XYZ file of N, CA and C in Angstrom:
729
model
N 30.174 6.726 -25.975
C 30.526 6.699 -24.623
C 30.188 8.181 -24.103
N 29.695 8.179 -22.748
C 29.223 9.306 -22.433
C 29.788 9.864 -21.014
N 30.388 11.003 -20.926
C 30.907 11.703 -19.745
C 30.031 11.461 -18.459
N 30.570 11.908 -17.246
C 29.796 11.771 -16.161
C 28.842 12.981 -16.092
N 28.933 14.178 -16.578
C 27.924 15.335 -16.754
C 27.036 14.862 -17.789
N 27.323 14.463 -18.803
C 26.300 14.013 -19.842
C 25.300 12.900 -19.149
N 25.744 11.920 -18.407
C 24.948 10.957 -17.842
C 24.069 11.644 -16.810
N 24.661 12.702 -16.115
C 23.885 13.108 -15.149
C 22.773 14.140 -15.586
N 22.783 14.754 -16.862
C 22.003 15.440 -17.473
C 20.943 14.498 -17.927
N 21.345 13.369 -18.401
C 20.521 12.288 -19.004
C 19.559 11.920 -18.105
N 20.058 11.623 -16.854
C 19.208 10.816 -15.978
C 18.821 11.520 -14.740
N 19.437 12.818 -14.358
C 19.128 13.586 -13.338
C 19.602 13.302 -12.153
N 20.685 12.127 -12.015
C 21.255 11.792 -10.921
C 22.637 12.839 -10.930
N 22.950 13.265 -9.957
C 23.948 14.204 -9.625
C 25.228 13.567 -9.940
N 26.361 14.433 -10.339
C 27.531 13.950 -10.578
C 28.050 13.474 -9.380
N 27.906 14.061 -8.187
C 28.455 13.660 -6.820
C 28.086 12.043 -6.545
N 26.640 11.974 -6.996
C 26.140 10.593 -6.757
C 26.808 9.473 -7.717
N 26.928 9.890 -8.833
C 27.715 9.072 -9.860
C 29.044 8.667 -9.499
N 29.933 9.687 -8.696
C 31.195 9.532 -8.323
C 31.101 8.397 -7.141
N 30.113 8.678 -6.383
C 29.893 7.708 -4.983
C 29.687 6.398 -5.514
N 28.565 6.362 -6.544
C 28.394 5.032 -7.023
C 29.591 4.304 -7.524
N 30.689 4.817 -7.966
C 31.976 4.258 -8.439
C 32.498 3.997 -7.532
N 32.622 4.652 -6.423
C 33.387 4.496 -5.197
C 33.227 3.185 -4.421
N 31.657 2.972 -4.322
C 31.454 1.831 -3.639
C 30.971 0.540 -4.620
N 31.327 0.648 -5.836
C 31.703 -0.517 -6.848
C 29.950 -0.771 -7.343
N 29.110 0.207 -7.118
C 27.787 -0.011 -7.568
C 27.633 0.382 -9.196
N 28.205 1.429 -9.483
C 28.197 1.652 -11.068
C 29.429 2.028 -11.379
N 30.442 1.426 -12.174
C 31.708 1.610 -12.293
C 31.606 1.986 -14.040
N 32.311 3.043 -14.331
C 32.471 3.481 -15.844
C 33.002 2.363 -16.677
N 32.816 2.567 -17.901
C 33.283 1.359 -18.838
C 34.746 1.596 -19.022
N 35.320 2.950 -19.047
C 36.534 3.332 -19.454
C 36.866 4.743 -18.823
N 38.160 4.741 -18.282
C 38.679 6.165 -17.414
C 39.686 6.516 -18.362
N 39.591 7.714 -18.811
C 40.658 8.141 -19.716
C 41.907 8.602 -19.006
N 43.016 9.025 -19.660
C 44.324 9.139 -18.952
C 44.292 10.432 -18.328
N 43.381 11.268 -18.591
C 43.154 12.423 -17.784
C 42.184 12.373 -16.470
N 41.629 10.995 -16.165
C 41.061 10.742 -15.241
C 39.531 10.991 -15.340
N 38.949 11.012 -16.518
C 37.377 11.429 -16.881
C 36.952 10.024 -17.104
N 35.744 9.721 -16.475
C 34.974 8.578 -16.544
C 34.149 8.539 -17.670
N 34.103 7.550 -18.219
C 33.106 7.350 -19.615
C 32.166 6.177 -19.501
N 31.085 6.384 -19.789
C 29.832 5.263 -19.659
C 29.405 4.870 -21.018
N 29.423 3.498 -21.274
C 28.949 3.002 -22.243
C 27.525 2.384 -22.071
N 27.253 1.554 -23.248
C 25.788 0.678 -23.217
C 25.922 -0.014 -21.819
N 26.871 -0.946 -21.730
C 26.740 -1.705 -20.444
C 26.472 -1.101 -19.350
N 27.231 0.081 -18.875
C 27.097 0.883 -17.537
C 25.726 1.561 -17.586
N 25.321 2.086 -18.664
C 24.095 2.705 -18.854
C 22.612 1.795 -18.555
N 22.989 0.412 -19.075
C 21.915 -0.546 -18.841
C 21.745 -1.000 -17.396
N 23.073 -0.828 -16.592
C 23.149 -0.969 -15.365
C 22.644 0.072 -14.501
N 22.784 1.202 -14.806
C 22.245 2.234 -14.167
C 20.761 2.401 -14.341
N 20.062 1.598 -15.490
C 18.849 1.928 -15.524
C 18.193 0.924 -14.444
N 18.786 -0.265 -14.380
C 18.380 -1.049 -13.232
C 18.680 -0.504 -11.912
N 19.697 0.262 -11.534
C 19.671 0.907 -10.330
C 18.659 1.775 -10.079
N 18.389 2.782 -11.183
C 17.343 3.713 -10.873
C 16.113 3.086 -10.554
N 15.612 2.041 -11.162
C 14.340 1.259 -10.909
C 14.386 0.879 -9.586
N 15.414 0.063 -9.195
C 15.412 -0.503 -7.802
C 15.376 0.555 -6.853
N 16.108 1.695 -6.824
C 15.883 2.884 -6.010
C 14.605 3.366 -6.054
N 13.647 3.448 -7.152
C 12.617 3.853 -6.931
C 11.524 2.827 -6.309
N 11.938 1.707 -6.383
C 11.323 0.704 -5.347
C 11.728 0.435 -4.091
N 12.656 1.591 -3.710
C 13.261 1.715 -2.302
C 14.065 0.484 -1.723
N 14.749 -0.066 -2.903
C 15.922 -1.000 -2.410
C 17.240 -0.231 -1.841
N 17.862 -0.841 -1.112
C 19.108 -0.227 -0.459
C 20.147 -0.384 -1.632
N 21.037 0.415 -1.582
C 22.303 0.381 -2.502
C 22.992 -0.810 -2.391
N 23.273 -1.359 -1.182
C 23.822 -2.648 -0.861
C 23.188 -3.738 -1.449
N 21.635 -3.692 -1.187
C 20.878 -5.008 -1.872
C 21.048 -4.989 -3.417
N 20.953 -3.724 -3.962
C 21.206 -3.391 -5.351
C 22.355 -3.949 -5.943
N 23.300 -3.606 -5.316
C 24.757 -4.208 -5.704
C 24.752 -5.743 -5.831
N 24.199 -6.350 -4.547
C 24.300 -7.736 -4.523
C 23.422 -8.375 -5.579
N 22.361 -7.662 -5.787
C 21.323 -8.378 -7.005
C 22.329 -8.324 -8.130
N 22.652 -7.059 -8.675
C 23.149 -6.703 -9.704
C 24.439 -7.607 -10.299
N 25.105 -7.953 -9.058
C 26.436 -8.748 -9.209
C 26.317 -10.208 -9.131
N 25.125 -10.626 -8.977
C 24.770 -12.052 -8.854
C 25.030 -12.722 -10.180
N 25.767 -13.995 -10.358
C 26.131 -14.611 -11.563
C 25.007 -14.702 -12.296
N 23.835 -15.173 -11.633
C 22.626 -15.641 -12.161
C 21.562 -14.379 -12.574
N 21.966 -13.445 -12.501
C 21.135 -12.213 -12.411
C 20.753 -12.129 -14.068
N 19.411 -12.039 -14.079
C 18.635 -12.087 -15.544
C 18.065 -10.691 -15.604
N 18.606 -10.024 -16.712
C 18.157 -8.581 -16.780
C 16.642 -8.491 -17.240
N 16.355 -9.394 -18.162
C 14.858 -9.352 -18.590
C 14.189 -9.568 -17.477
N 14.347 -10.859 -16.827
C 13.366 -11.005 -15.566
C 13.182 -10.105 -14.706
N 14.479 -9.242 -14.259
C 14.434 -8.354 -13.468
C 13.738 -7.111 -13.778
N 13.650 -6.728 -14.974
C 12.850 -5.661 -15.645
C 11.379 -6.062 -15.377
N 10.984 -7.273 -15.707
C 9.608 -7.754 -15.770
C 9.219 -7.599 -14.233
N 9.796 -7.886 -13.398
C 9.519 -8.098 -11.929
C 9.585 -6.460 -11.447
N 10.432 -5.547 -11.969
C 10.454 -4.014 -11.696
C 9.154 -3.674 -12.045
N 8.795 -4.005 -13.268
C 7.610 -3.345 -13.827
C 6.347 -3.752 -13.222
N 6.313 -4.975 -12.594
C 5.174 -5.520 -11.755
C 5.004 -4.891 -10.339
N 6.226 -4.531 -9.858
C 6.314 -3.930 -8.549
C 5.955 -2.437 -8.825
N 6.391 -1.742 -10.011
C 6.080 -0.274 -9.996
C 4.692 -0.279 -10.237
N 4.074 -1.316 -11.016
C 2.487 -1.371 -10.937
C 1.863 -1.311 -9.707
N 2.424 -2.145 -8.812
C 1.780 -2.097 -7.444
C 1.749 -0.954 -6.796
N 3.065 -0.332 -6.851
C 3.175 0.761 -6.229
C 2.412 1.991 -6.708
N 2.055 1.764 -8.331
C 0.974 2.738 -8.790
C -0.377 2.521 -8.291
N -0.717 1.392 -8.106
C -2.013 1.171 -7.390
C -2.042 1.690 -6.096
N -1.047 1.501 -5.436
C -1.210 2.159 -3.969
C -1.151 3.554 -4.127
N -0.527 4.242 -4.972
C -0.371 5.691 -4.787
C -1.884 6.177 -5.275
N -2.472 5.444 -6.391
C -3.742 6.091 -6.708
C -4.908 5.776 -5.528
N -4.687 4.759 -4.874
C -5.685 4.529 -3.585
C -5.406 5.727 -2.661
N -4.221 5.991 -2.443
C -3.952 7.032 -1.463
C -4.394 8.522 -2.155
N -4.472 8.647 -3.496
C -4.942 9.915 -4.071
C -6.600 9.871 -3.943
N -7.096 8.541 -4.085
C -8.552 8.678 -3.951
C -9.028 8.731 -2.470
N -8.023 8.445 -1.465
C -8.344 8.782 -0.312
C -8.334 10.241 0.049
N -7.373 10.967 -0.267
C -7.250 12.278 -0.236
C -8.637 12.941 -0.940
N -8.711 12.434 -2.067
C -9.853 13.164 -3.050
C -11.224 12.864 -1.926
N -11.330 11.743 -1.346
C -12.450 11.395 -0.551
C -12.610 12.413 0.562
N -11.443 12.682 1.171
C -11.432 13.757 2.377
C -11.810 15.110 1.697
N -11.302 15.489 0.684
C -11.418 16.615 -0.043
C -12.906 17.003 -0.431
N -13.554 15.757 -0.950
C -14.886 15.800 -1.350
C -15.918 15.990 0.148
N -15.603 15.013 0.891
C -16.548 14.867 2.150
C -16.166 15.808 3.235
N -14.752 16.300 3.202
C -14.360 16.852 4.470
C -14.177 15.877 5.667
N -13.300 16.014 6.480
C -12.859 15.468 7.595
C -14.003 15.472 8.620
N -14.711 16.671 8.733
C -15.549 16.811 9.895
C -16.778 15.977 9.447
N -17.233 16.062 8.238
C -18.422 15.318 7.735
C -18.500 13.836 7.912
N -17.173 13.231 7.944
C -16.924 11.879 8.073
C -17.092 11.627 9.411
N -17.147 12.694 10.244
C -17.469 12.281 11.955
C -16.713 11.014 12.547
N -15.431 11.443 12.613
C -14.620 10.312 13.005
C -14.744 10.130 14.560
N -15.126 11.139 15.344
C -15.336 11.176 16.649
C -16.695 10.213 16.819
N -17.664 10.300 16.030
C -18.854 9.353 15.986
C -18.433 7.947 15.868
N -17.414 7.656 14.773
C -16.964 6.533 14.683
C -16.116 5.916 15.739
N -15.459 6.703 16.358
C -14.609 6.263 17.538
C -15.600 5.641 18.698
N -16.748 6.372 19.012
C -17.551 5.987 20.070
C -18.645 4.703 19.513
N -18.973 4.905 18.478
C -20.158 3.814 17.817
C -19.444 2.776 17.117
N -18.686 2.871 16.196
C -18.307 1.784 15.260
C -17.204 0.924 16.035
N -16.551 1.709 16.728
C -15.463 0.649 17.503
C -16.159 -0.330 18.681
N -17.390 0.313 19.498
C -17.991 -0.194 20.014
C -18.654 -1.462 19.499
N -19.255 -1.107 18.525
C -20.075 -2.420 17.648
C -19.039 -3.293 17.361
N -17.716 -2.923 16.761
C -16.708 -4.013 16.539
C -16.439 -4.653 17.699
N -16.141 -4.148 19.007
C -15.763 -4.917 20.137
C -17.007 -5.721 20.489
N -18.279 -5.367 20.427
C -19.249 -6.139 21.088
C -19.395 -7.369 19.863
N -19.463 -7.113 18.741
C -19.559 -8.120 17.785
C -18.435 -9.135 17.990
N -17.153 -8.422 18.221
C -15.832 -9.352 18.237
C -16.044 -10.281 19.446
N -16.439 -9.998 20.585
C -16.691 -10.804 21.686
C -17.758 -11.522 21.526
N -18.870 -11.505 20.890
C -19.947 -12.339 20.649
C -19.488 -13.540 19.821
N -18.689 -12.846 18.584
C -18.395 -13.980 17.629
C -17.136 -14.773 17.930
N -16.014 -14.124 18.376
C -14.728 -14.872 18.510
C -13.744 -14.276 19.625
N -14.788 -14.175 20.449
C -14.142 -13.450 22.087
C -13.029 -14.410 22.485
N -12.966 -15.775 22.225
C -12.051 -16.592 22.897
C -10.957 -16.940 21.993
N -10.834 -16.317 20.603
C -10.028 -16.780 19.611
C -8.801 -15.911 19.897
N -7.686 -16.200 18.911
C -6.534 -15.699 18.967
C -6.615 -14.176 18.310
N -7.609 -14.045 17.431
C -7.919 -12.771 16.589
C -8.268 -11.962 17.638
N -9.264 -12.186 18.577
C -9.773 -11.440 19.430
C -8.459 -10.925 20.414
N -7.791 -11.704 20.883
C -6.780 -11.499 21.764
C -5.794 -10.609 21.196
N -5.568 -10.865 19.959
C -4.560 -9.967 18.986
C -5.185 -8.555 19.094
N -6.393 -8.456 19.024
C -7.245 -7.144 18.781
C -6.765 -6.305 20.330
N -7.190 -7.170 21.185
C -7.125 -6.674 22.549
C -5.602 -5.958 22.847
N -4.758 -6.848 22.438
C -3.318 -6.442 22.661
C -2.994 -5.140 22.093
N -3.385 -5.189 20.599
C -2.962 -3.913 19.886
C -3.772 -2.783 20.418
N -4.982 -2.772 20.874
C -5.686 -1.733 21.371
C -5.055 -0.949 22.512
N -4.304 -1.788 23.418
C -3.637 -1.234 24.548
C -2.587 -0.405 24.120
N -2.120 -0.543 23.205
C -0.826 0.253 22.711
C -1.386 1.673 21.955
N -2.600 1.862 21.686
C -3.032 2.808 20.660
C -3.339 4.091 21.639
N -2.990 5.428 21.055
C -3.438 6.296 21.903
C -4.662 6.921 21.140
N -5.164 7.925 21.625
C -6.565 8.888 21.048
C -6.065 9.399 19.633
N -4.827 9.917 19.517
C -4.536 10.235 18.114
C -4.238 9.118 17.124
N -3.961 8.017 17.710
C -3.530 6.721 16.717
C -5.057 6.191 16.318
N -6.056 6.341 17.168
C -7.366 5.793 16.655
C -7.771 6.629 15.710
N -7.528 8.088 15.954
C -8.165 9.131 14.768
C -7.679 8.863 13.601
N -6.163 8.670 13.331
C -5.515 8.461 12.158
C -5.884 7.051 11.502
N -5.977 5.936 12.521
C -6.507 4.686 11.898
C -7.914 4.782 11.302
N -8.731 5.405 12.136
C -10.106 5.370 11.527
C -10.247 6.322 10.313
N -9.603 7.186 10.242
C -9.544 8.028 8.998
C -9.048 7.215 7.818
N -8.116 6.378 7.880
C -7.587 5.340 7.007
C -8.726 4.322 6.831
N -9.311 3.724 7.656
C -10.321 2.852 7.521
C -11.595 3.386 6.926
N -12.018 4.382 7.443
C -13.166 4.822 6.602
C -13.104 5.381 5.153
N -11.804 5.474 4.840
C -11.222 5.964 3.395
C -11.663 4.546 2.460
N -11.680 3.441 3.151
C -12.209 2.226 2.457
C -13.640 2.352 1.877
N -14.293 2.841 2.824
C -15.801 2.849 2.534
C -16.183 3.991 1.622
N -15.360 5.077 1.620
C -15.417 6.245 0.526
C -14.895 5.658 -0.803
N -14.147 4.562 -0.923
C -13.740 4.149 -2.153
C -15.185 3.409 -2.649
N -15.560 2.551 -1.516
C -16.682 1.544 -2.184
C -17.980 2.449 -2.515
N -18.032 3.615 -2.081
C -18.900 4.799 -2.558
C -18.820 5.079 -3.860
N -17.550 5.318 -4.288
C -17.052 5.504 -5.715
C -17.453 4.565 -6.719
N -17.487 3.280 -6.216
C -17.360 2.035 -6.929
C -18.957 1.640 -7.002
N -19.872 2.278 -6.276
C -21.320 1.899 -6.051
C -21.992 1.419 -7.575
N -21.651 2.064 -8.370
C -22.493 1.793 -9.849
C -21.745 0.493 -10.408
N -20.995 -0.044 -9.980
C -19.938 -1.239 -10.650
C -20.803 -2.273 -10.152
N -20.679 -3.485 -10.918
C -20.984 -4.769 -10.469
C -20.304 -5.206 -9.090
N -21.008 -5.679 -8.245
C -20.436 -5.922 -6.884
C -19.425 -7.136 -6.928
N -19.621 -7.917 -7.982
C -18.531 -8.911 -8.372
C -17.536 -8.634 -9.356
N -17.404 -7.411 -9.726
C -16.303 -6.764 -10.748
C -15.005 -7.007 -10.051
N -14.022 -6.786 -10.782
C -12.549 -6.992 -10.252
C -12.217 -5.739 -9.210
N -12.658 -4.441 -9.878
C -12.175 -3.518 -8.797
C -12.756 -3.362 -7.367
N -14.064 -3.970 -7.521
C -14.891 -3.984 -6.173
C -14.312 -5.256 -5.360
N -13.934 -6.400 -5.881
C -13.243 -7.345 -5.377
C -11.763 -7.061 -4.794
N -11.311 -6.269 -5.628
C -9.724 -5.612 -5.092
C -10.165 -4.586 -3.816
N -10.955 -4.003 -3.761
C -11.268 -2.995 -2.684
C -11.784 -3.933 -1.502
N -12.543 -4.898 -1.789
C -12.730 -6.038 -0.635
C -11.363 -6.220 0.176
N -10.433 -6.685 -0.688
C -9.130 -7.229 -0.456
C -8.503 -6.122 0.355
N -8.591 -4.747 -0.080
C -8.069 -3.810 0.720
C -8.681 -3.619 1.887
N -9.769 -3.620 2.109
C -10.671 -3.629 3.317
C -10.055 -4.639 4.377
N -9.970 -5.825 3.858
C -9.790 -6.939 4.827
C -8.490 -6.748 5.277
N -7.528 -6.297 4.389
C -6.059 -5.950 4.693
C -6.192 -4.648 5.561
N -6.728 -3.775 5.525
C -6.879 -2.794 6.511
C -7.089 -3.142 7.994
N -8.134 -3.985 7.915
C -8.726 -4.566 9.327
C -7.617 -5.251 10.104
N -6.886 -6.194 9.072
C -5.749 -6.828 9.577
C -4.601 -6.104 10.221
N -4.340 -4.943 9.205
C -3.114 -4.075 9.762
C -3.378 -3.625 10.780
N -4.647 -3.012 10.983
C -4.869 -2.054 12.098
C -5.393 -2.644 13.520
N -6.221 -3.707 13.275
C -7.069 -4.369 14.326
C -6.656 -5.580 14.658
N -6.985 -6.730 14.027
C -6.755 -8.165 14.158
C -6.621 -8.811 12.594
N -5.981 -9.980 12.727
C -6.112 -10.765 11.546
C -7.454 -11.101 11.173
N -7.819 -10.674 9.833
C -9.221 -10.817 9.492
C -9.111 -11.926 8.495
N -9.966 -12.994 9.115
C -10.064 -14.227 8.230
C -11.273 -14.307 7.300
N -11.360 -15.011 6.515
C -12.571 -14.947 5.590
C -13.902 -14.981 6.347
N -14.023 -15.785 7.573
C -14.966 -16.254 8.475
C -15.291 -14.753 8.996
N -14.275 -14.183 9.536
C -14.649 -12.821 10.258
C -14.950 -11.912 9.181
N -14.530 -11.816 8.103
C -15.054 -10.677 7.014
C -16.510 -10.966 6.750
N -16.733 -12.069 6.697
C -18.011 -12.609 6.170
C -19.002 -12.089 7.466
N -18.678 -12.054 8.538
C -19.317 -11.835 9.728
C -19.633 -10.265 9.907
N -18.398 -9.686 9.649
C -18.470 -8.061 9.534
C -19.583 -7.593 8.456
N -19.378 -8.519 7.175
C -20.199 -7.991 6.129
C -21.614 -7.878 6.522
N -22.306 -9.007 7.120
C -23.574 -9.005 7.748
C -23.627 -7.776 8.898
N -22.776 -7.771 9.585
C -22.918 -6.470 10.675
C -23.137 -5.248 10.010
N -22.553 -4.915 8.920
C -22.436 -3.435 8.331
C -23.867 -3.156 7.787
N -24.787 -4.174 7.704
C -26.028 -3.816 7.291
C -27.146 -4.210 8.464
N -26.799 -4.814 9.385
C -27.551 -5.147 10.538
C -27.396 -4.433 11.763
N -26.164 -3.771 11.773
C -26.147 -3.026 12.982
C -26.429 -1.472 12.369
N -27.276 -0.836 12.999
C -27.801 0.652 12.341
C -26.564 1.622 12.498
N -26.006 1.427 13.518
C -25.019 2.730 13.844
C -23.684 2.455 12.846
N -23.558 1.203 12.437
C -22.446 0.924 11.569
C -22.887 1.460 10.144
N -24.168 0.812 9.805
C -24.636 1.176 8.539
C -24.700 2.762 8.311
N -25.122 3.287 9.365
C -25.052 4.825 9.119
C -23.895 5.362 8.856
N -22.858 4.968 9.641
C -21.309 5.530 9.516
C -20.834 5.139 8.192
N -20.942 4.005 7.566
C -20.505 3.552 6.395
C -21.218 4.469 5.388
N -22.556 4.431 5.389
C -23.309 5.286 4.382
C -22.775 6.828 4.319
N -22.345 7.346 5.630
C -22.150 8.647 5.753
C -20.619 8.799 5.190
N -19.921 7.871 5.117
C -18.623 8.031 4.478
C -18.708 7.873 2.801
N -19.456 6.870 2.347
C -19.570 6.424 1.008
C -20.739 6.977 0.184
N -21.818 7.379 1.048
C -22.967 7.729 0.255
C -23.974 6.651 0.514
N -25.368 7.347 0.370
C -26.432 6.373 0.734
C -26.300 5.004 -0.192
N -26.449 3.758 0.540
C -26.480 2.371 -0.008
C -25.209 1.842 -0.089
N -24.213 2.560 0.644
C -22.634 2.113 0.544
C -22.635 0.491 1.396
N -23.333 0.699 2.628
C -23.377 -0.369 3.419
C -23.874 -1.740 2.832
N -24.840 -1.235 2.017
C -25.511 -2.849 1.475
C -24.633 -3.244 0.539
N -23.825 -2.215 -0.431
C -23.037 -2.599 -1.381
C -21.994 -3.247 -1.011
N -21.322 -2.864 0.166
C -20.189 -3.339 0.788
C -20.601 -4.861 1.304
N -21.471 -4.962 1.831
C -21.921 -6.260 2.328
C -22.386 -7.193 1.341
N -22.866 -6.745 0.091
C -22.810 -7.647 -0.854
C -21.632 -8.189 -1.530
N -20.949 -7.325 -1.848
C -19.388 -7.372 -2.187
C -18.680 -8.433 -1.528
N -18.837 -8.200 -0.002
C -18.059 -9.165 0.746
C -18.616 -10.607 0.697
N -19.958 -10.810 0.604
C -20.602 -11.744 0.341
C -20.106 -12.634 -0.751
N -20.007 -11.923 -1.899
C -19.601 -12.426 -2.956
C -18.094 -12.818 -3.055
N -17.243 -12.039 -2.463
C -15.852 -12.382 -2.285
C -15.632 -13.689 -1.458
N -16.501 -13.722 -0.449
C -16.187 -15.056 0.670
C -16.924 -16.181 -0.065
N -17.894 -16.125 -0.919
C -18.411 -17.380 -1.607
C -17.771 -17.748 -2.858
N -16.757 -17.052 -3.293
C -15.908 -17.268 -4.459
C -14.505 -17.805 -4.171
N -14.110 -17.828 -2.809
C -12.787 -18.183 -2.653
C -12.572 -19.596 -2.575
């Protein structure tokens, strides 16, 4: 059995937080001595393990308590799911690190986002109107665009071009490889999150435009290095063909 202070030293959770967890019924000690000292055994420490993992995954304390108190709570299944979610979080963090390294390597100014604003977005609009101007996707884009400020465009474009910087890092990989296909997925999701719902048909059309539109090709190659636009276009083609 471990005291509150011992559990605090073991886990890094403050004594005050452990007291609070007890007060709200999230983590109660296995036993309380006559002197009022809380003692935690294996059962409580196992529950605390799940609490810490769920907190790392940004679950609320209320949700964690409800999950752990369910009669059908399966500890092993929960741990498997936590591991899977943590791996996804790790992938996301690694992508953000690569994004930051891309900025460090290329420099914000060298990526020329002002040029991207004027050239690439106009190309997007032109292609959008030509390909699917009467569709829900284009109406979604027009609606979103009305709400964005100039600063919003800059932030969005920085994030968007980071996708091509990452493609440039993968350029020596097989375009059909898992890391490249994953990057195509990220690009597709980035378009959906920031501009419009990117269907596979739209993605295929964009893949062709990345090499046919000289302005877009130059912008992409500027972000990822020479040949990136062709590499991205080929990867998108493979992705859409294999779905």
